[in-house]
């Protein structure tokens, strides 16, 4: 790169940090590239967010830089807005911009939620930089999940139960024991009725469905509430064999459906509506979660949830970064609303030990690193 271009880009980064939106626009018009970065991978968006100036943030986003860019330390613009600028206004603007962008990309079939970033050191960022596509295309992301096996590959690969964790063949965490307090809160939210919680001695009333057994954490909790019927859908052979070894097939109120949930929908329809439904699968994209929502809520005479029932899911959407998580919570809320479902997110504090470096030792990619978990509680809208 010529020294004049380097100097121009350096001025752009400095003016972004100063929050000088007019100068930023002048530099961009003069030929500075919004796809430049410093030696630590910080882009004009990071510097603009650090300034806290919304107009400057708007300027660089409109120039085409992806809203979800991360620097070499895996920090997003949202981190800089909150931690450096201490500006909720700037952070909220980033959330709203990311949300609107994801809706556009989702409708174009180009969005890969849940875990989405654009790393400034990757070929993808360089390709975006070189091609200088229109701004609505520049949010096109590479999901970390693309580096994982696809759902089918995951199901055909071995997984291993090791102490407090369940790992896939690439040492990615499928489920870990630290989730137990969160899963308990999910179970409470789904099973409590009129502020009363069923016990092991209560009259069996609830029909519950869980998609994705994993380590059996939430299913074990659900059993303590003495459900009338407890249906579990599990697609991985190793997990299914583990369930059998633990005697889940011998529990009188449990039905195990071995296979992908997509293939088990007819059987679920035959069983009928459920009072509580939980969804927590591994190796799938947001499109799969949305497909599940469409399958259980999208056709009026095939809705799987009772009118008074409660649905929830493991909300790991963008769980490694607060900005991404907040954006994707808005996306899923929007999609569920279109399906006639009200969603509220209940904050649950995550223990510091659960997101410590030691807790994730040996895990290829931590899937949750936030201090607050937003637990979704979903109910059908009242029919007028």
mmCIF file of C-alpha atoms in Angstrom:
data_model
loop_
_atom_site.group_PDB
_atom_site.id
_atom_site.type_symbol
_atom_site.label_atom_id
_atom_site.label_comp_id
_atom_site.label_asym_id
_atom_site.label_seq_id
_atom_site.Cartn_x
_atom_site.Cartn_y
_atom_site.Cartn_z
ATOM 1 C CA UNK A 1 0.000 0.000 0.000
ATOM 2 C CA UNK A 2 1.325 3.441 -0.906
ATOM 3 C CA UNK A 3 2.439 5.740 1.906
ATOM 4 C CA UNK A 4 -0.169 8.323 0.919
ATOM 5 C CA UNK A 5 -2.937 5.735 1.340
ATOM 6 C CA UNK A 6 -1.515 4.625 4.675
ATOM 7 C CA UNK A 7 -1.440 8.229 5.842
ATOM 8 C CA UNK A 8 -5.011 8.763 4.709
ATOM 9 C CA UNK A 9 -6.180 5.629 6.511
ATOM 10 C CA UNK A 10 -4.320 6.653 9.651
ATOM 11 C CA UNK A 11 -6.079 10.013 9.600
ATOM 12 C CA UNK A 12 -9.378 8.182 9.208
ATOM 13 C CA UNK A 13 -8.763 6.056 12.290
ATOM 14 C CA UNK A 14 -7.761 9.120 14.312
ATOM 15 C CA UNK A 15 -10.766 11.152 13.197
ATOM 16 C CA UNK A 16 -13.056 8.224 14.058
ATOM 17 C CA UNK A 17 -11.578 8.099 17.558
ATOM 18 C CA UNK A 18 -12.085 11.866 17.854
ATOM 19 C CA UNK A 19 -15.718 11.446 16.865
ATOM 20 C CA UNK A 20 -15.335 13.983 14.063
ATOM 21 C CA UNK A 21 -18.013 12.746 11.695
ATOM 22 C CA UNK A 22 -17.562 15.576 9.182
ATOM 23 C CA UNK A 23 -13.835 14.913 8.808
ATOM 24 C CA UNK A 24 -14.485 11.170 8.613
ATOM 25 C CA UNK A 25 -16.840 11.684 5.690
ATOM 26 C CA UNK A 26 -14.369 14.018 3.974
ATOM 27 C CA UNK A 27 -11.583 11.444 4.305
ATOM 28 C CA UNK A 28 -13.803 8.674 2.957
ATOM 29 C CA UNK A 29 -14.814 10.856 0.024
ATOM 30 C CA UNK A 30 -11.155 11.616 -0.587
ATOM 31 C CA UNK A 31 -10.232 7.938 -0.808
ATOM 32 C CA UNK A 32 -9.611 6.616 2.693
ATOM 33 C CA UNK A 33 -10.833 3.026 2.982
ATOM 34 C CA UNK A 34 -13.270 2.085 5.697
ATOM 35 C CA UNK A 35 -11.764 -1.425 5.609
ATOM 36 C CA UNK A 36 -8.434 -0.368 7.096
ATOM 37 C CA UNK A 37 -7.299 -1.372 10.576
ATOM 38 C CA UNK A 38 -4.442 -0.729 12.968
ATOM 39 C CA UNK A 39 -1.880 -3.286 14.125
ATOM 40 C CA UNK A 40 -4.374 -4.808 16.591
ATOM 41 C CA UNK A 41 -7.144 -5.206 14.039
ATOM 42 C CA UNK A 42 -9.193 -2.242 15.237
ATOM 43 C CA UNK A 43 -11.261 -0.831 12.395
ATOM 44 C CA UNK A 44 -12.756 2.628 11.896
ATOM 45 C CA UNK A 45 -15.920 1.189 13.457
ATOM 46 C CA UNK A 46 -14.050 0.240 16.630
ATOM 47 C CA UNK A 47 -12.532 3.711 16.893
ATOM 48 C CA UNK A 48 -15.851 5.404 16.133
ATOM 49 C CA UNK A 49 -17.545 3.311 18.825
ATOM 50 C CA UNK A 50 -14.766 4.221 21.255
ATOM 51 C CA UNK A 51 -15.571 7.887 20.640
ATOM 52 C CA UNK A 52 -19.217 7.327 21.519
ATOM 53 C CA UNK A 53 -20.300 9.636 18.708
ATOM 54 C CA UNK A 54 -23.345 8.148 16.983
ATOM 55 C CA UNK A 55 -22.950 10.232 13.822
ATOM 56 C CA UNK A 56 -19.411 8.942 13.345
ATOM 57 C CA UNK A 57 -20.569 5.365 13.902
ATOM 58 C CA UNK A 58 -23.360 5.906 11.395
ATOM 59 C CA UNK A 59 -20.899 7.347 8.889
ATOM 60 C CA UNK A 60 -18.553 4.337 8.854
ATOM 61 C CA UNK A 61 -21.392 1.820 8.898
ATOM 62 C CA UNK A 62 -22.986 3.502 5.910
ATOM 63 C CA UNK A 63 -19.610 3.292 4.182
ATOM 64 C CA UNK A 64 -20.001 -0.480 4.260
ATOM 65 C CA UNK A 65 -18.007 -1.868 7.157
ATOM 66 C CA UNK A 66 -19.715 -4.915 8.748
ATOM 67 C CA UNK A 67 -21.447 -4.102 12.024
ATOM 68 C CA UNK A 68 -20.109 -7.320 13.516
ATOM 69 C CA UNK A 69 -16.393 -6.764 12.889
ATOM 70 C CA UNK A 70 -14.065 -7.947 15.639
ATOM 71 C CA UNK A 71 -10.466 -6.975 16.325
ATOM 72 C CA UNK A 72 -7.558 -9.313 17.047
ATOM 73 C CA UNK A 73 -8.696 -9.593 20.661
ATOM 74 C CA UNK A 74 -12.192 -10.676 19.505
ATOM 75 C CA UNK A 75 -13.734 -7.410 20.702
ATOM 76 C CA UNK A 76 -16.651 -5.895 18.810
ATOM 77 C CA UNK A 77 -17.609 -2.263 18.365
ATOM 78 C CA UNK A 78 -20.175 -2.809 21.103
ATOM 79 C CA UNK A 79 -17.402 -3.579 23.572
ATOM 80 C CA UNK A 80 -15.689 -0.303 22.732
ATOM 81 C CA UNK A 81 -18.933 1.667 22.961
ATOM 82 C CA UNK A 82 -19.628 0.347 26.456
ATOM 83 C CA UNK A 83 -16.159 -0.055 27.927
ATOM 84 C CA UNK A 84 -14.222 2.825 26.359
ATOM 85 C CA UNK A 85 -16.873 5.430 25.573
ATOM 86 C CA UNK A 86 -19.251 4.344 28.347
ATOM 87 C CA UNK A 87 -22.024 5.249 25.936
ATOM 88 C CA UNK A 88 -25.274 3.315 26.042
ATOM 89 C CA UNK A 89 -26.571 5.522 23.235
ATOM 90 C CA UNK A 90 -23.762 4.398 20.932
ATOM 91 C CA UNK A 91 -24.216 0.782 21.981
ATOM 92 C CA UNK A 92 -27.967 0.876 21.391
ATOM 93 C CA UNK A 93 -27.393 2.352 17.942
ATOM 94 C CA UNK A 94 -25.070 -0.548 17.083
ATOM 95 C CA UNK A 95 -27.647 -3.058 18.319
ATOM 96 C CA UNK A 96 -30.411 -1.492 16.252
ATOM 97 C CA UNK A 97 -28.221 -1.295 13.138
ATOM 98 C CA UNK A 98 -27.136 -4.912 13.531
ATOM 99 C CA UNK A 99 -30.713 -6.022 14.085
ATOM 100 C CA UNK A 100 -32.008 -4.312 10.948
ATOM 101 C CA UNK A 101 -29.072 -5.622 8.924
ATOM 102 C CA UNK A 102 -29.662 -9.190 10.084
ATOM 103 C CA UNK A 103 -33.326 -8.987 9.129
ATOM 104 C CA UNK A 104 -32.359 -7.907 5.612
ATOM 105 C CA UNK A 105 -29.706 -10.611 5.302
ATOM 106 C CA UNK A 106 -32.029 -13.247 6.734
ATOM 107 C CA UNK A 107 -34.654 -12.400 4.145
ATOM 108 C CA UNK A 108 -31.969 -12.673 1.474
ATOM 109 C CA UNK A 109 -30.881 -16.033 2.907
ATOM 110 C CA UNK A 110 -27.387 -14.765 3.703
ATOM 111 C CA UNK A 111 -27.359 -14.662 7.486
ATOM 112 C CA UNK A 112 -25.805 -17.379 9.624
ATOM 113 C CA UNK A 113 -26.883 -16.832 13.181
ATOM 114 C CA UNK A 114 -26.266 -17.758 16.046
ATOM 115 C CA UNK A 115 -22.573 -17.007 16.272
ATOM 116 C CA UNK A 116 -21.587 -14.396 13.776
ATOM 117 C CA UNK A 117 -18.470 -12.267 13.485
ATOM 118 C CA UNK A 118 -16.292 -10.691 10.877
ATOM 119 C CA UNK A 119 -12.688 -11.039 11.968
ATOM 120 C CA UNK A 120 -10.556 -8.268 10.486
ATOM 121 C CA UNK A 121 -7.623 -10.644 10.088
ATOM 122 C CA UNK A 122 -9.498 -13.169 7.954
ATOM 123 C CA UNK A 123 -9.657 -13.612 4.204
ATOM 124 C CA UNK A 124 -13.348 -12.752 4.397
ATOM 125 C CA UNK A 125 -12.646 -9.237 5.641
ATOM 126 C CA UNK A 126 -9.942 -8.848 3.005
ATOM 127 C CA UNK A 127 -12.330 -10.020 0.306
ATOM 128 C CA UNK A 128 -14.965 -7.563 1.472
ATOM 129 C CA UNK A 129 -12.316 -4.876 1.501
ATOM 130 C CA UNK A 130 -11.201 -5.666 -2.046
ATOM 131 C CA UNK A 131 -14.614 -6.114 -3.595
ATOM 132 C CA UNK A 132 -16.173 -3.048 -1.898
ATOM 133 C CA UNK A 133 -19.686 -4.467 -2.249
ATOM 134 C CA UNK A 134 -22.817 -2.502 -1.520
ATOM 135 C CA UNK A 135 -23.351 -1.900 2.174
ATOM 136 C CA UNK A 136 -26.293 -4.284 2.525
ATOM 137 C CA UNK A 137 -24.081 -7.145 1.296
ATOM 138 C CA UNK A 138 -21.167 -6.248 3.540
ATOM 139 C CA UNK A 139 -22.859 -7.642 6.587
ATOM 140 C CA UNK A 140 -22.518 -11.084 5.060
ATOM 141 C CA UNK A 141 -20.818 -13.061 7.771
ATOM 142 C CA UNK A 142 -18.837 -16.194 8.326
ATOM 143 C CA UNK A 143 -20.420 -18.113 11.165
ATOM 144 C CA UNK A 144 -18.090 -19.884 13.543
ATOM 145 C CA UNK A 145 -20.467 -22.772 13.031
ATOM 146 C CA UNK A 146 -19.240 -23.046 9.452
ATOM 147 C CA UNK A 147 -15.955 -24.269 10.890
ATOM 148 C CA UNK A 148 -17.836 -26.905 12.827
ATOM 149 C CA UNK A 149 -19.294 -29.976 11.275
ATOM 150 C CA UNK A 150 -22.710 -29.547 9.739
ATOM 151 C CA UNK A 151 -25.566 -31.018 11.714
ATOM 152 C CA UNK A 152 -25.461 -34.222 9.687
ATOM 153 C CA UNK A 153 -21.690 -34.541 10.072
ATOM 154 C CA UNK A 154 -22.045 -33.929 13.800
ATOM 155 C CA UNK A 155 -24.605 -36.699 14.093
ATOM 156 C CA UNK A 156 -22.267 -39.083 12.279
ATOM 157 C CA UNK A 157 -19.226 -38.185 14.399
ATOM 158 C CA UNK A 158 -18.424 -39.598 17.845
ATOM 159 C CA UNK A 159 -19.033 -37.538 20.961
ATOM 160 C CA UNK A 160 -17.584 -38.141 24.396
ATOM 161 C CA UNK A 161 -18.829 -37.732 27.963
ATOM 162 C CA UNK A 162 -15.879 -36.500 30.028
ATOM 163 C CA UNK A 163 -16.613 -35.537 33.622
ATOM 164 C CA UNK A 164 -18.644 -32.337 33.644
ATOM 165 C CA UNK A 165 -18.835 -31.939 29.877
ATOM 166 C CA UNK A 166 -19.986 -33.492 26.629
ATOM 167 C CA UNK A 167 -17.594 -32.903 23.719
ATOM 168 C CA UNK A 168 -17.774 -33.495 19.997
ATOM 169 C CA UNK A 169 -14.944 -34.859 17.860
ATOM 170 C CA UNK A 170 -13.378 -31.381 17.563
ATOM 171 C CA UNK A 171 -13.436 -30.772 21.336
ATOM 172 C CA UNK A 172 -16.284 -28.314 21.012
ATOM 173 C CA UNK A 173 -18.552 -28.205 24.030
ATOM 174 C CA UNK A 174 -21.916 -29.800 23.243
ATOM 175 C CA UNK A 175 -23.121 -29.359 26.816
ATOM 176 C CA UNK A 176 -21.440 -28.616 30.133
ATOM 177 C CA UNK A 177 -22.409 -28.981 33.759
ATOM 178 C CA UNK A 178 -22.173 -25.233 34.434
ATOM 179 C CA UNK A 179 -25.490 -24.933 32.553
ATOM 180 C CA UNK A 180 -27.396 -26.713 35.347
ATOM 181 C CA UNK A 181 -28.547 -23.557 37.221
ATOM 182 C CA UNK A 182 -29.739 -22.080 33.920
ATOM 183 C CA UNK A 183 -31.542 -25.282 32.989
ATOM 184 C CA UNK A 184 -33.250 -25.307 36.377
ATOM 185 C CA UNK A 185 -34.559 -21.802 35.702
ATOM 186 C CA UNK A 186 -35.802 -22.944 32.288
ATOM 187 C CA UNK A 187 -37.642 -25.853 33.894
ATOM 188 C CA UNK A 188 -39.179 -23.580 36.532
ATOM 189 C CA UNK A 189 -40.368 -21.130 33.895
ATOM 190 C CA UNK A 190 -41.988 -23.892 31.849
ATOM 191 C CA UNK A 191 -43.569 -25.927 34.639
ATOM 192 C CA UNK A 192 -44.727 -23.430 37.233
ATOM 193 C CA UNK A 193 -48.476 -22.804 37.115
ATOM 194 C CA UNK A 194 -50.258 -20.172 39.244
ATOM 195 C CA UNK A 195 -47.029 -19.707 41.211
ATOM 196 C CA UNK A 196 -47.112 -23.382 42.147
ATOM 197 C CA UNK A 197 -44.428 -25.840 41.139
ATOM 198 C CA UNK A 198 -45.185 -29.557 40.775
ATOM 199 C CA UNK A 199 -43.220 -31.948 42.978
ATOM 200 C CA UNK A 200 -42.393 -35.631 42.775
ATOM 201 C CA UNK A 201 -45.543 -36.354 44.789
ATOM 202 C CA UNK A 202 -47.863 -34.060 42.823
ATOM 203 C CA UNK A 203 -50.595 -35.472 40.641
ATOM 204 C CA UNK A 204 -49.065 -35.944 37.172
ATOM 205 C CA UNK A 205 -50.545 -33.287 34.900
ATOM 206 C CA UNK A 206 -47.997 -31.765 32.544
ATOM 207 C CA UNK A 207 -47.029 -33.080 29.121
ATOM 208 C CA UNK A 208 -43.462 -31.935 28.425
ATOM 209 C CA UNK A 209 -41.250 -32.159 25.345
ATOM 210 C CA UNK A 210 -37.485 -31.700 25.191
ATOM 211 C CA UNK A 211 -35.588 -31.671 21.904
ATOM 212 C CA UNK A 212 -31.920 -32.469 22.509
ATOM 213 C CA UNK A 213 -30.956 -34.626 25.521
ATOM 214 C CA UNK A 214 -27.221 -33.893 25.734
ATOM 215 C CA UNK A 215 -26.166 -34.629 29.303
ATOM 216 C CA UNK A 216 -29.773 -34.954 30.418
ATOM 217 C CA UNK A 217 -29.599 -31.938 32.706
ATOM 218 C CA UNK A 218 -32.985 -30.418 31.998
ATOM 219 C CA UNK A 219 -34.653 -33.806 31.548
ATOM 220 C CA UNK A 220 -33.495 -34.855 35.018
ATOM 221 C CA UNK A 221 -34.932 -31.642 36.437
ATOM 222 C CA UNK A 222 -38.214 -32.095 34.562
ATOM 223 C CA UNK A 223 -38.551 -35.580 36.044
ATOM 224 C CA UNK A 224 -38.578 -34.108 39.565
ATOM 225 C CA UNK A 225 -41.806 -32.309 38.599
ATOM 226 C CA UNK A 226 -43.541 -35.641 37.939
ATOM 227 C CA UNK A 227 -44.833 -34.963 34.422
ATOM 228 C CA UNK A 228 -47.740 -36.960 33.069
ATOM 229 C CA UNK A 229 -45.800 -37.497 29.847
ATOM 230 C CA UNK A 230 -42.174 -36.677 29.102
ATOM 231 C CA UNK A 231 -41.123 -36.910 25.442
ATOM 232 C CA UNK A 232 -37.443 -36.613 24.506
ATOM 233 C CA UNK A 233 -36.201 -36.253 20.938
ATOM 234 C CA UNK A 234 -32.518 -37.105 20.471
ATOM 235 C CA UNK A 235 -30.725 -37.560 17.170
ATOM 236 C CA UNK A 236 -27.169 -38.549 18.098
ATOM 237 C CA UNK A 237 -26.532 -42.278 18.420
ATOM 238 C CA UNK A 238 -23.932 -41.899 21.189
ATOM 239 C CA UNK A 239 -26.287 -39.754 23.247
ATOM 240 C CA UNK A 240 -29.129 -42.195 22.640
ATOM 241 C CA UNK A 241 -26.954 -45.091 23.799
ATOM 242 C CA UNK A 242 -26.022 -43.076 26.900
ATOM 243 C CA UNK A 243 -29.714 -42.521 27.617
ATOM 244 C CA UNK A 244 -30.386 -46.242 27.362
ATOM 245 C CA UNK A 245 -27.433 -47.027 29.650
ATOM 246 C CA UNK A 246 -28.904 -44.625 32.212
ATOM 247 C CA UNK A 247 -32.303 -46.315 32.073
ATOM 248 C CA UNK A 248 -34.276 -43.492 30.502
ATOM 249 C CA UNK A 249 -36.106 -45.966 28.281
ATOM 250 C CA UNK A 250 -37.439 -47.721 31.384
ATOM 251 C CA UNK A 251 -39.003 -44.673 33.025
ATOM 252 C CA UNK A 252 -42.800 -45.166 32.890
ATOM 253 C CA UNK A 253 -43.669 -41.626 31.832
ATOM 254 C CA UNK A 254 -40.878 -41.184 29.251
ATOM 255 C CA UNK A 255 -41.055 -41.652 25.480
ATOM 256 C CA UNK A 256 -37.777 -41.444 23.555
ATOM 257 C CA UNK A 257 -37.927 -40.549 19.879
ATOM 258 C CA UNK A 258 -34.558 -41.397 18.347
ATOM 259 C CA UNK A 259 -33.879 -39.294 15.267
ATOM 260 C CA UNK A 260 -33.735 -35.726 14.002
ATOM 261 C CA UNK A 261 -36.626 -33.603 15.189
ATOM 262 C CA UNK A 262 -37.365 -32.732 11.564
ATOM 263 C CA UNK A 263 -38.122 -36.412 10.949
ATOM 264 C CA UNK A 264 -40.080 -36.898 14.176
ATOM 265 C CA UNK A 265 -42.636 -34.138 13.683
ATOM 266 C CA UNK A 266 -45.374 -36.541 12.483
ATOM 267 C CA UNK A 267 -44.983 -38.618 15.656
ATOM 268 C CA UNK A 268 -45.061 -35.489 17.797
ATOM 269 C CA UNK A 269 -48.232 -34.389 16.040
ATOM 270 C CA UNK A 270 -49.804 -37.751 16.856
ATOM 271 C CA UNK A 271 -48.911 -37.376 20.535
ATOM 272 C CA UNK A 272 -50.682 -34.018 20.620
ATOM 273 C CA UNK A 273 -50.129 -30.670 22.300
ATOM 274 C CA UNK A 274 -47.634 -30.105 25.116
ATOM 275 C CA UNK A 275 -47.771 -27.932 28.220
ATOM 276 C CA UNK A 276 -44.034 -27.268 28.081
ATOM 277 C CA UNK A 277 -41.560 -27.471 25.200
ATOM 278 C CA UNK A 278 -37.791 -26.971 25.347
ATOM 279 C CA UNK A 279 -35.346 -26.868 22.429
ATOM 280 C CA UNK A 280 -31.578 -27.298 22.741
ATOM 281 C CA UNK A 281 -29.811 -28.953 19.833
ATOM 282 C CA UNK A 282 -26.180 -28.817 18.723
ATOM 283 C CA UNK A 283 -24.597 -28.365 15.316
ATOM 284 C CA UNK A 284 -27.476 -26.412 13.789
ATOM 285 C CA UNK A 285 -27.801 -22.846 12.553
ATOM 286 C CA UNK A 286 -30.385 -20.227 13.479
ATOM 287 C CA UNK A 287 -32.298 -21.264 10.382
ATOM 288 C CA UNK A 288 -32.860 -24.637 12.073
ATOM 289 C CA UNK A 289 -34.162 -22.990 15.239
ATOM 290 C CA UNK A 290 -36.433 -20.812 13.126
ATOM 291 C CA UNK A 291 -37.568 -23.895 11.203
ATOM 292 C CA UNK A 292 -38.456 -25.544 14.510
ATOM 293 C CA UNK A 293 -40.442 -22.483 15.546
ATOM 294 C CA UNK A 294 -42.230 -22.460 12.209
ATOM 295 C CA UNK A 295 -42.958 -26.182 12.538
ATOM 296 C CA UNK A 296 -44.510 -25.975 16.003
ATOM 297 C CA UNK A 297 -46.191 -22.570 15.684
ATOM 298 C CA UNK A 298 -46.615 -21.842 11.976
ATOM 299 C CA UNK A 299 -49.656 -23.953 11.082
ATOM 300 C CA UNK A 300 -52.727 -23.172 13.157
ATOM 301 C CA UNK A 301 -54.151 -26.691 13.385
ATOM 302 C CA UNK A 302 -50.702 -28.213 14.034
ATOM 303 C CA UNK A 303 -49.456 -25.999 16.857
ATOM 304 C CA UNK A 304 -47.702 -28.279 19.348
ATOM 305 C CA UNK A 305 -48.030 -25.973 22.354
ATOM 306 C CA UNK A 306 -51.166 -25.869 24.470
ATOM 307 C CA UNK A 307 -52.871 -22.433 24.527
ATOM 308 C CA UNK A 308 -51.679 -22.009 28.118
ATOM 309 C CA UNK A 309 -48.348 -23.730 27.489
ATOM 310 C CA UNK A 310 -44.840 -22.311 27.760
ATOM 311 C CA UNK A 311 -42.025 -22.757 25.283
ATOM 312 C CA UNK A 312 -38.333 -22.011 25.830
ATOM 313 C CA UNK A 313 -34.963 -22.734 24.249
ATOM 314 C CA UNK A 314 -31.310 -22.564 25.189
ATOM 315 C CA UNK A 315 -30.455 -19.002 24.255
ATOM 316 C CA UNK A 316 -26.836 -19.344 23.195
ATOM 317 C CA UNK A 317 -27.354 -16.918 20.316
ATOM 318 C CA UNK A 318 -24.126 -14.944 19.952
ATOM 319 C CA UNK A 319 -23.159 -16.083 23.432
ATOM 320 C CA UNK A 320 -19.520 -15.044 23.124
ATOM 321 C CA UNK A 321 -20.219 -11.323 22.636
ATOM 322 C CA UNK A 322 -22.821 -9.026 24.182
ATOM 323 C CA UNK A 323 -23.483 -7.021 21.008
ATOM 324 C CA UNK A 324 -24.140 -10.130 18.938
ATOM 325 C CA UNK A 325 -26.283 -11.652 21.674
ATOM 326 C CA UNK A 326 -28.456 -8.548 22.001
ATOM 327 C CA UNK A 327 -28.884 -8.312 18.230
ATOM 328 C CA UNK A 328 -29.925 -11.947 17.876
ATOM 329 C CA UNK A 329 -32.334 -11.754 20.815
ATOM 330 C CA UNK A 330 -34.133 -9.025 18.864
ATOM 331 C CA UNK A 331 -34.068 -11.150 15.700
ATOM 332 C CA UNK A 332 -35.595 -14.213 17.353
ATOM 333 C CA UNK A 333 -38.165 -12.064 19.146
ATOM 334 C CA UNK A 334 -39.168 -10.540 15.802
ATOM 335 C CA UNK A 335 -39.508 -13.936 14.133
ATOM 336 C CA UNK A 336 -41.523 -15.446 16.973
ATOM 337 C CA UNK A 337 -43.826 -12.431 17.027
ATOM 338 C CA UNK A 338 -44.642 -13.040 13.358
ATOM 339 C CA UNK A 339 -45.612 -16.593 14.324
ATOM 340 C CA UNK A 340 -48.058 -15.350 16.952
ATOM 341 C CA UNK A 341 -45.754 -15.914 19.918
ATOM 342 C CA UNK A 342 -44.998 -13.434 22.710
ATOM 343 C CA UNK A 343 -41.439 -13.620 24.021
ATOM 344 C CA UNK A 344 -39.943 -12.092 27.120
ATOM 345 C CA UNK A 345 -36.341 -12.477 28.206
ATOM 346 C CA UNK A 346 -35.717 -12.971 31.916
ATOM 347 C CA UNK A 347 -32.162 -12.058 32.994
ATOM 348 C CA UNK A 348 -30.256 -14.788 34.822
ATOM 349 C CA UNK A 349 -26.852 -14.041 36.342
ATOM 350 C CA UNK A 350 -24.139 -16.473 35.261
ATOM 351 C CA UNK A 351 -21.598 -17.411 37.920
ATOM 352 C CA UNK A 352 -18.159 -15.917 37.223
ATOM 353 C CA UNK A 353 -16.573 -19.347 37.602
ATOM 354 C CA UNK A 354 -18.711 -20.616 34.717
ATOM 355 C CA UNK A 355 -17.165 -18.172 32.260
ATOM 356 C CA UNK A 356 -13.629 -18.269 33.619
ATOM 357 C CA UNK A 357 -10.674 -19.425 31.555
ATOM 358 C CA UNK A 358 -10.338 -22.474 33.799
ATOM 359 C CA UNK A 359 -13.956 -23.528 33.209
ATOM 360 C CA UNK A 360 -13.382 -23.633 29.453
ATOM 361 C CA UNK A 361 -9.953 -25.237 29.564
ATOM 362 C CA UNK A 362 -9.694 -27.907 26.866
ATOM 363 C CA UNK A 363 -12.716 -26.571 24.969
ATOM 364 C CA UNK A 364 -12.007 -25.588 21.388
ATOM 365 C CA UNK A 365 -14.519 -22.731 21.276
ATOM 366 C CA UNK A 366 -16.321 -21.380 24.342
ATOM 367 C CA UNK A 367 -19.992 -20.964 23.461
ATOM 368 C CA UNK A 368 -20.929 -18.740 26.402
ATOM 369 C CA UNK A 369 -18.851 -15.890 27.853
ATOM 370 C CA UNK A 370 -21.441 -13.398 29.124
ATOM 371 C CA UNK A 371 -22.343 -12.540 32.711
ATOM 372 C CA UNK A 372 -26.061 -12.345 31.980
ATOM 373 C CA UNK A 373 -28.118 -15.068 30.352
ATOM 374 C CA UNK A 374 -31.390 -13.936 28.779
ATOM 375 C CA UNK A 375 -33.840 -16.753 29.391
ATOM 376 C CA UNK A 376 -36.663 -16.772 26.821
ATOM 377 C CA UNK A 377 -40.213 -17.418 27.993
ATOM 378 C CA UNK A 378 -42.542 -17.844 25.032
ATOM 379 C CA UNK A 379 -46.332 -18.020 25.074
ATOM 380 C CA UNK A 380 -48.992 -18.023 22.386
ATOM 381 C CA UNK A 381 -50.681 -14.684 21.789
ATOM 382 C CA UNK A 382 -54.256 -14.454 22.999
ATOM 383 C CA UNK A 383 -56.663 -14.957 20.125
ATOM 384 C CA UNK A 384 -59.078 -12.038 19.761
#
